[in-house]
mmCIF file of C-alpha atoms in Angstrom:
data_model
loop_
_atom_site.group_PDB
_atom_site.id
_atom_site.type_symbol
_atom_site.label_atom_id
_atom_site.label_comp_id
_atom_site.label_asym_id
_atom_site.label_seq_id
_atom_site.Cartn_x
_atom_site.Cartn_y
_atom_site.Cartn_z
ATOM 1 C CA UNK A 1 -27.369 8.644 -15.195
ATOM 2 C CA UNK A 2 -31.039 7.016 -15.336
ATOM 3 C CA UNK A 3 -32.286 4.614 -13.138
ATOM 4 C CA UNK A 4 -31.653 1.133 -14.713
ATOM 5 C CA UNK A 5 -28.984 2.719 -16.608
ATOM 6 C CA UNK A 6 -26.001 2.779 -14.496
ATOM 7 C CA UNK A 7 -21.968 2.414 -15.583
ATOM 8 C CA UNK A 8 -19.094 1.445 -13.594
ATOM 9 C CA UNK A 9 -18.617 4.973 -12.863
ATOM 10 C CA UNK A 10 -22.072 5.901 -11.694
ATOM 11 C CA UNK A 11 -21.890 3.072 -9.300
ATOM 12 C CA UNK A 12 -18.412 4.184 -8.208
ATOM 13 C CA UNK A 13 -19.608 7.792 -7.442
ATOM 14 C CA UNK A 14 -22.886 6.530 -5.700
ATOM 15 C CA UNK A 15 -20.779 4.046 -3.366
ATOM 16 C CA UNK A 16 -18.035 6.277 -2.554
ATOM 17 C CA UNK A 17 -15.389 3.832 -4.010
ATOM 18 C CA UNK A 18 -13.319 3.518 -7.276
ATOM 19 C CA UNK A 19 -14.357 2.194 -10.400
ATOM 20 C CA UNK A 20 -12.014 -0.624 -9.600
ATOM 21 C CA UNK A 21 -13.683 -1.682 -6.580
ATOM 22 C CA UNK A 22 -16.876 -1.813 -8.273
ATOM 23 C CA UNK A 23 -15.223 -4.357 -10.932
ATOM 24 C CA UNK A 24 -13.963 -6.041 -8.302
ATOM 25 C CA UNK A 25 -17.337 -6.609 -6.986
ATOM 26 C CA UNK A 26 -18.344 -7.920 -10.142
ATOM 27 C CA UNK A 27 -15.438 -10.526 -10.351
ATOM 28 C CA UNK A 28 -16.121 -11.724 -6.923
ATOM 29 C CA UNK A 29 -20.149 -11.779 -7.248
ATOM 30 C CA UNK A 30 -20.608 -12.325 -10.822
ATOM 31 C CA UNK A 31 -24.124 -13.329 -10.395
ATOM 32 C CA UNK A 32 -25.146 -10.713 -7.817
ATOM 33 C CA UNK A 33 -24.896 -7.556 -9.677
ATOM 34 C CA UNK A 34 -27.594 -7.289 -12.282
ATOM 35 C CA UNK A 35 -26.588 -5.930 -15.793
ATOM 36 C CA UNK A 36 -29.023 -4.155 -17.863
ATOM 37 C CA UNK A 37 -26.836 -4.150 -21.348
ATOM 38 C CA UNK A 38 -23.399 -5.569 -22.012
ATOM 39 C CA UNK A 39 -22.841 -2.567 -24.539
ATOM 40 C CA UNK A 40 -19.811 -0.183 -24.270
ATOM 41 C CA UNK A 41 -20.222 0.532 -21.405
ATOM 42 C CA UNK A 42 -21.968 -1.947 -19.470
ATOM 43 C CA UNK A 43 -24.894 -0.885 -17.867
ATOM 44 C CA UNK A 44 -26.726 -1.952 -14.651
ATOM 45 C CA UNK A 45 -30.018 -1.978 -13.271
ATOM 46 C CA UNK A 46 -31.327 -0.278 -10.274
ATOM 47 C CA UNK A 47 -30.873 -3.602 -8.144
ATOM 48 C CA UNK A 48 -27.301 -3.543 -8.831
ATOM 49 C CA UNK A 49 -26.653 -0.354 -6.855
ATOM 50 C CA UNK A 50 -28.390 -1.710 -3.960
ATOM 51 C CA UNK A 51 -26.564 -4.919 -4.047
ATOM 52 C CA UNK A 52 -23.188 -3.019 -4.607
ATOM 53 C CA UNK A 53 -24.161 -0.494 -2.013
ATOM 54 C CA UNK A 54 -24.455 -3.836 0.545
ATOM 55 C CA UNK A 55 -21.478 -5.420 -0.701
ATOM 56 C CA UNK A 56 -19.403 -2.219 0.354
ATOM 57 C CA UNK A 57 -21.187 -2.280 3.873
ATOM 58 C CA UNK A 58 -20.407 -5.896 4.456
ATOM 59 C CA UNK A 59 -16.762 -5.843 3.486
ATOM 60 C CA UNK A 60 -16.386 -2.808 5.560
ATOM 61 C CA UNK A 61 -17.650 -4.564 8.318
ATOM 62 C CA UNK A 62 -14.872 -7.258 7.780
ATOM 63 C CA UNK A 63 -16.584 -9.955 6.473
ATOM 64 C CA UNK A 64 -15.145 -12.567 3.894
ATOM 65 C CA UNK A 65 -16.610 -13.180 0.354
ATOM 66 C CA UNK A 66 -18.515 -16.269 1.547
ATOM 67 C CA UNK A 67 -19.963 -14.552 4.358
ATOM 68 C CA UNK A 68 -20.960 -11.483 2.117
ATOM 69 C CA UNK A 69 -22.572 -13.841 -0.210
ATOM 70 C CA UNK A 70 -24.747 -15.536 2.109
ATOM 71 C CA UNK A 71 -26.051 -12.175 3.387
ATOM 72 C CA UNK A 72 -26.937 -11.404 -0.082
ATOM 73 C CA UNK A 73 -28.385 -14.564 -0.742
ATOM 74 C CA UNK A 74 -30.510 -14.027 2.560
ATOM 75 C CA UNK A 75 -31.404 -10.432 1.392
ATOM 76 C CA UNK A 76 -32.002 -10.821 -2.397
ATOM 77 C CA UNK A 77 -34.050 -13.417 -3.580
ATOM 78 C CA UNK A 78 -32.351 -14.052 -6.902
ATOM 79 C CA UNK A 79 -29.068 -14.375 -5.334
ATOM 80 C CA UNK A 80 -28.198 -18.044 -4.530
ATOM 81 C CA UNK A 81 -26.193 -18.780 -1.433
ATOM 82 C CA UNK A 82 -23.278 -20.569 -3.496
ATOM 83 C CA UNK A 83 -21.131 -19.375 -6.227
ATOM 84 C CA UNK A 84 -21.867 -20.748 -9.656
ATOM 85 C CA UNK A 85 -19.378 -23.259 -10.854
ATOM 86 C CA UNK A 86 -16.843 -21.439 -12.927
ATOM 87 C CA UNK A 87 -15.794 -23.517 -16.201
ATOM 88 C CA UNK A 88 -12.570 -24.326 -15.005
ATOM 89 C CA UNK A 89 -13.691 -26.775 -12.680
ATOM 90 C CA UNK A 90 -14.047 -30.628 -13.168
ATOM 91 C CA UNK A 91 -17.697 -31.963 -13.591
ATOM 92 C CA UNK A 92 -20.312 -30.301 -11.369
ATOM 93 C CA UNK A 93 -21.797 -33.832 -10.793
ATOM 94 C CA UNK A 94 -18.953 -34.991 -8.499
ATOM 95 C CA UNK A 95 -20.010 -36.013 -5.121
ATOM 96 C CA UNK A 96 -16.979 -34.431 -3.333
ATOM 97 C CA UNK A 97 -17.558 -30.731 -1.951
ATOM 98 C CA UNK A 98 -14.973 -28.519 -2.150
ATOM 99 C CA UNK A 99 -12.556 -27.958 0.889
ATOM 100 C CA UNK A 100 -12.775 -24.677 2.521
ATOM 101 C CA UNK A 101 -10.029 -22.169 1.417
ATOM 102 C CA UNK A 102 -7.185 -22.552 4.048
ATOM 103 C CA UNK A 103 -5.171 -19.448 4.843
ATOM 104 C CA UNK A 104 -1.855 -19.096 2.746
ATOM 105 C CA UNK A 105 1.214 -19.892 4.676
ATOM 106 C CA UNK A 106 3.975 -17.485 3.785
ATOM 107 C CA UNK A 107 7.386 -19.093 3.418
ATOM 108 C CA UNK A 108 10.234 -16.674 3.629
ATOM 109 C CA UNK A 109 13.607 -17.395 1.962
ATOM 110 C CA UNK A 110 16.111 -19.074 3.798
ATOM 111 C CA UNK A 111 18.546 -16.278 3.342
ATOM 112 C CA UNK A 112 16.022 -13.726 4.426
ATOM 113 C CA UNK A 113 15.535 -15.400 7.722
ATOM 114 C CA UNK A 114 19.160 -15.702 8.140
ATOM 115 C CA UNK A 115 19.711 -11.935 7.663
ATOM 116 C CA UNK A 116 16.755 -11.115 9.839
ATOM 117 C CA UNK A 117 18.101 -13.395 12.680
ATOM 118 C CA UNK A 118 21.807 -11.806 12.446
ATOM 119 C CA UNK A 119 20.420 -8.232 12.654
ATOM 120 C CA UNK A 120 18.665 -9.087 16.043
ATOM 121 C CA UNK A 121 21.776 -10.696 17.017
ATOM 122 C CA UNK A 122 23.933 -7.432 16.047
ATOM 123 C CA UNK A 123 21.081 -5.326 17.745
ATOM 124 C CA UNK A 124 21.444 -6.937 20.941
ATOM 125 C CA UNK A 125 25.332 -6.861 20.718
ATOM 126 C CA UNK A 126 25.145 -3.047 19.962
ATOM 127 C CA UNK A 127 22.787 -2.774 22.765
ATOM 128 C CA UNK A 128 25.063 -4.559 25.166
ATOM 129 C CA UNK A 129 28.233 -2.243 24.153
ATOM 130 C CA UNK A 130 26.391 0.853 24.290
ATOM 131 C CA UNK A 131 25.282 -0.162 27.984
ATOM 132 C CA UNK A 132 29.051 -0.841 28.790
ATOM 133 C CA UNK A 133 30.087 2.392 27.348
ATOM 134 C CA UNK A 134 27.689 4.164 29.197
ATOM 135 C CA UNK A 135 29.106 2.526 32.245
ATOM 136 C CA UNK A 136 32.449 3.507 31.567
ATOM 137 C CA UNK A 137 31.318 7.213 30.870
ATOM 138 C CA UNK A 138 29.739 7.504 34.436
ATOM 139 C CA UNK A 139 32.600 5.829 36.149
ATOM 140 C CA UNK A 140 35.101 8.658 34.384
ATOM 141 C CA UNK A 141 32.802 11.134 35.017
ATOM 142 C CA UNK A 142 32.734 9.800 38.830
ATOM 143 C CA UNK A 143 36.601 10.123 38.892
ATOM 144 C CA UNK A 144 36.677 13.607 37.373
ATOM 145 C CA UNK A 145 34.377 14.905 39.752
ATOM 146 C CA UNK A 146 36.484 13.236 42.457
ATOM 147 C CA UNK A 147 39.706 14.512 41.308
ATOM 148 C CA UNK A 148 38.029 18.224 40.678
ATOM 149 C CA UNK A 149 36.946 18.060 44.430
ATOM 150 C CA UNK A 150 40.294 17.208 45.659
ATOM 151 C CA UNK A 151 41.795 19.640 43.316
ATOM 152 C CA UNK A 152 44.212 21.873 45.886
ATOM 153 C CA UNK A 153 44.094 19.433 48.867
ATOM 154 C CA UNK A 154 47.818 17.419 48.388
ATOM 155 C CA UNK A 155 48.582 18.829 45.314
ATOM 156 C CA UNK A 156 50.888 21.812 44.354
ATOM 157 C CA UNK A 157 53.164 22.287 41.100
ATOM 158 C CA UNK A 158 55.491 19.417 41.816
ATOM 159 C CA UNK A 159 52.284 17.199 42.694
ATOM 160 C CA UNK A 160 51.433 14.933 45.479
ATOM 161 C CA UNK A 161 54.228 14.919 48.408
ATOM 162 C CA UNK A 162 56.773 16.589 46.628
ATOM 163 C CA UNK A 163 56.762 14.434 43.552
ATOM 164 C CA UNK A 164 58.253 15.884 40.286
ATOM 165 C CA UNK A 165 57.572 15.465 36.981
ATOM 166 C CA UNK A 166 60.950 13.558 36.226
ATOM 167 C CA UNK A 167 60.640 10.267 35.370
ATOM 168 C CA UNK A 168 57.162 10.811 33.710
ATOM 169 C CA UNK A 169 56.273 10.934 30.169
ATOM 170 C CA UNK A 170 56.643 14.569 28.399
ATOM 171 C CA UNK A 171 53.313 16.335 28.257
ATOM 172 C CA UNK A 172 52.058 14.079 31.326
ATOM 173 C CA UNK A 173 52.387 15.490 35.260
ATOM 174 C CA UNK A 174 53.767 12.796 37.611
ATOM 175 C CA UNK A 175 50.511 12.086 39.119
ATOM 176 C CA UNK A 176 49.508 8.756 37.579
ATOM 177 C CA UNK A 177 50.439 9.808 34.071
ATOM 178 C CA UNK A 178 47.772 12.371 33.670
ATOM 179 C CA UNK A 179 48.253 14.674 30.867
ATOM 180 C CA UNK A 180 49.584 18.004 31.707
ATOM 181 C CA UNK A 181 46.638 19.701 30.170
ATOM 182 C CA UNK A 182 44.134 18.428 32.674
ATOM 183 C CA UNK A 183 46.571 19.801 35.737
ATOM 184 C CA UNK A 184 46.307 23.216 33.995
ATOM 185 C CA UNK A 185 42.574 23.205 33.695
ATOM 186 C CA UNK A 186 42.062 22.170 37.075
ATOM 187 C CA UNK A 187 44.302 25.159 38.165
ATOM 188 C CA UNK A 188 42.329 27.415 36.383
ATOM 189 C CA UNK A 189 38.920 26.287 37.925
#
C-alpha cells in the first residue's frame, strides 16, 4: 500500500472497519471520497483515508448522514454541503426544495397485533391463577400445621369424641373424610 494508492481493503484496515462499511461510506458520500483510479481494484487518494476516518468518527458519535455531510463540507474544501442530485430525480431546475426525510412508520399486521394482545391477556390470566393457587397452598399448609399441632388432643384411634369409622368412605377416617394414610402419618410423627 502506497500513499495515493489505497484499495477498499487498505482503507478498511486503516479505519478498523469492514470493507463493506467502506463501500457504504462511498454510497452515502459518493463525491466526498476522492478516487485515484477507476481500475480493478479501485484506488483511493490519501485524502480519501482522512475523509473516511472522519466519516467513521462522526457516525460513531451518532450523527446522521446529513449531519456528517455538513461537517465534512466544513472541514474539507472540495466537499459541498449538499449531496449531488442523482440521475433519477426530476429536473434540477425545480424551485421546490426536497422535503426532509421523515422517520419510517412501521405498521404491524393486524393478526400480529391481535396475537400480541391475546398473549398479554393470557399472561395476566396465568399470573392471576398463579396467585390464587399460591393462596390455596398457603391455606392448606396452615391447616396441616394446625392439624399436626392438635394431633393428640381429642383424637384417639376411634377419632374425636369416640366417633368410629362407621359410615365413612373406605380408606378415610371419620375426621372430616380425611384419608386414613394422613392419620397414620400423623401417628408416626
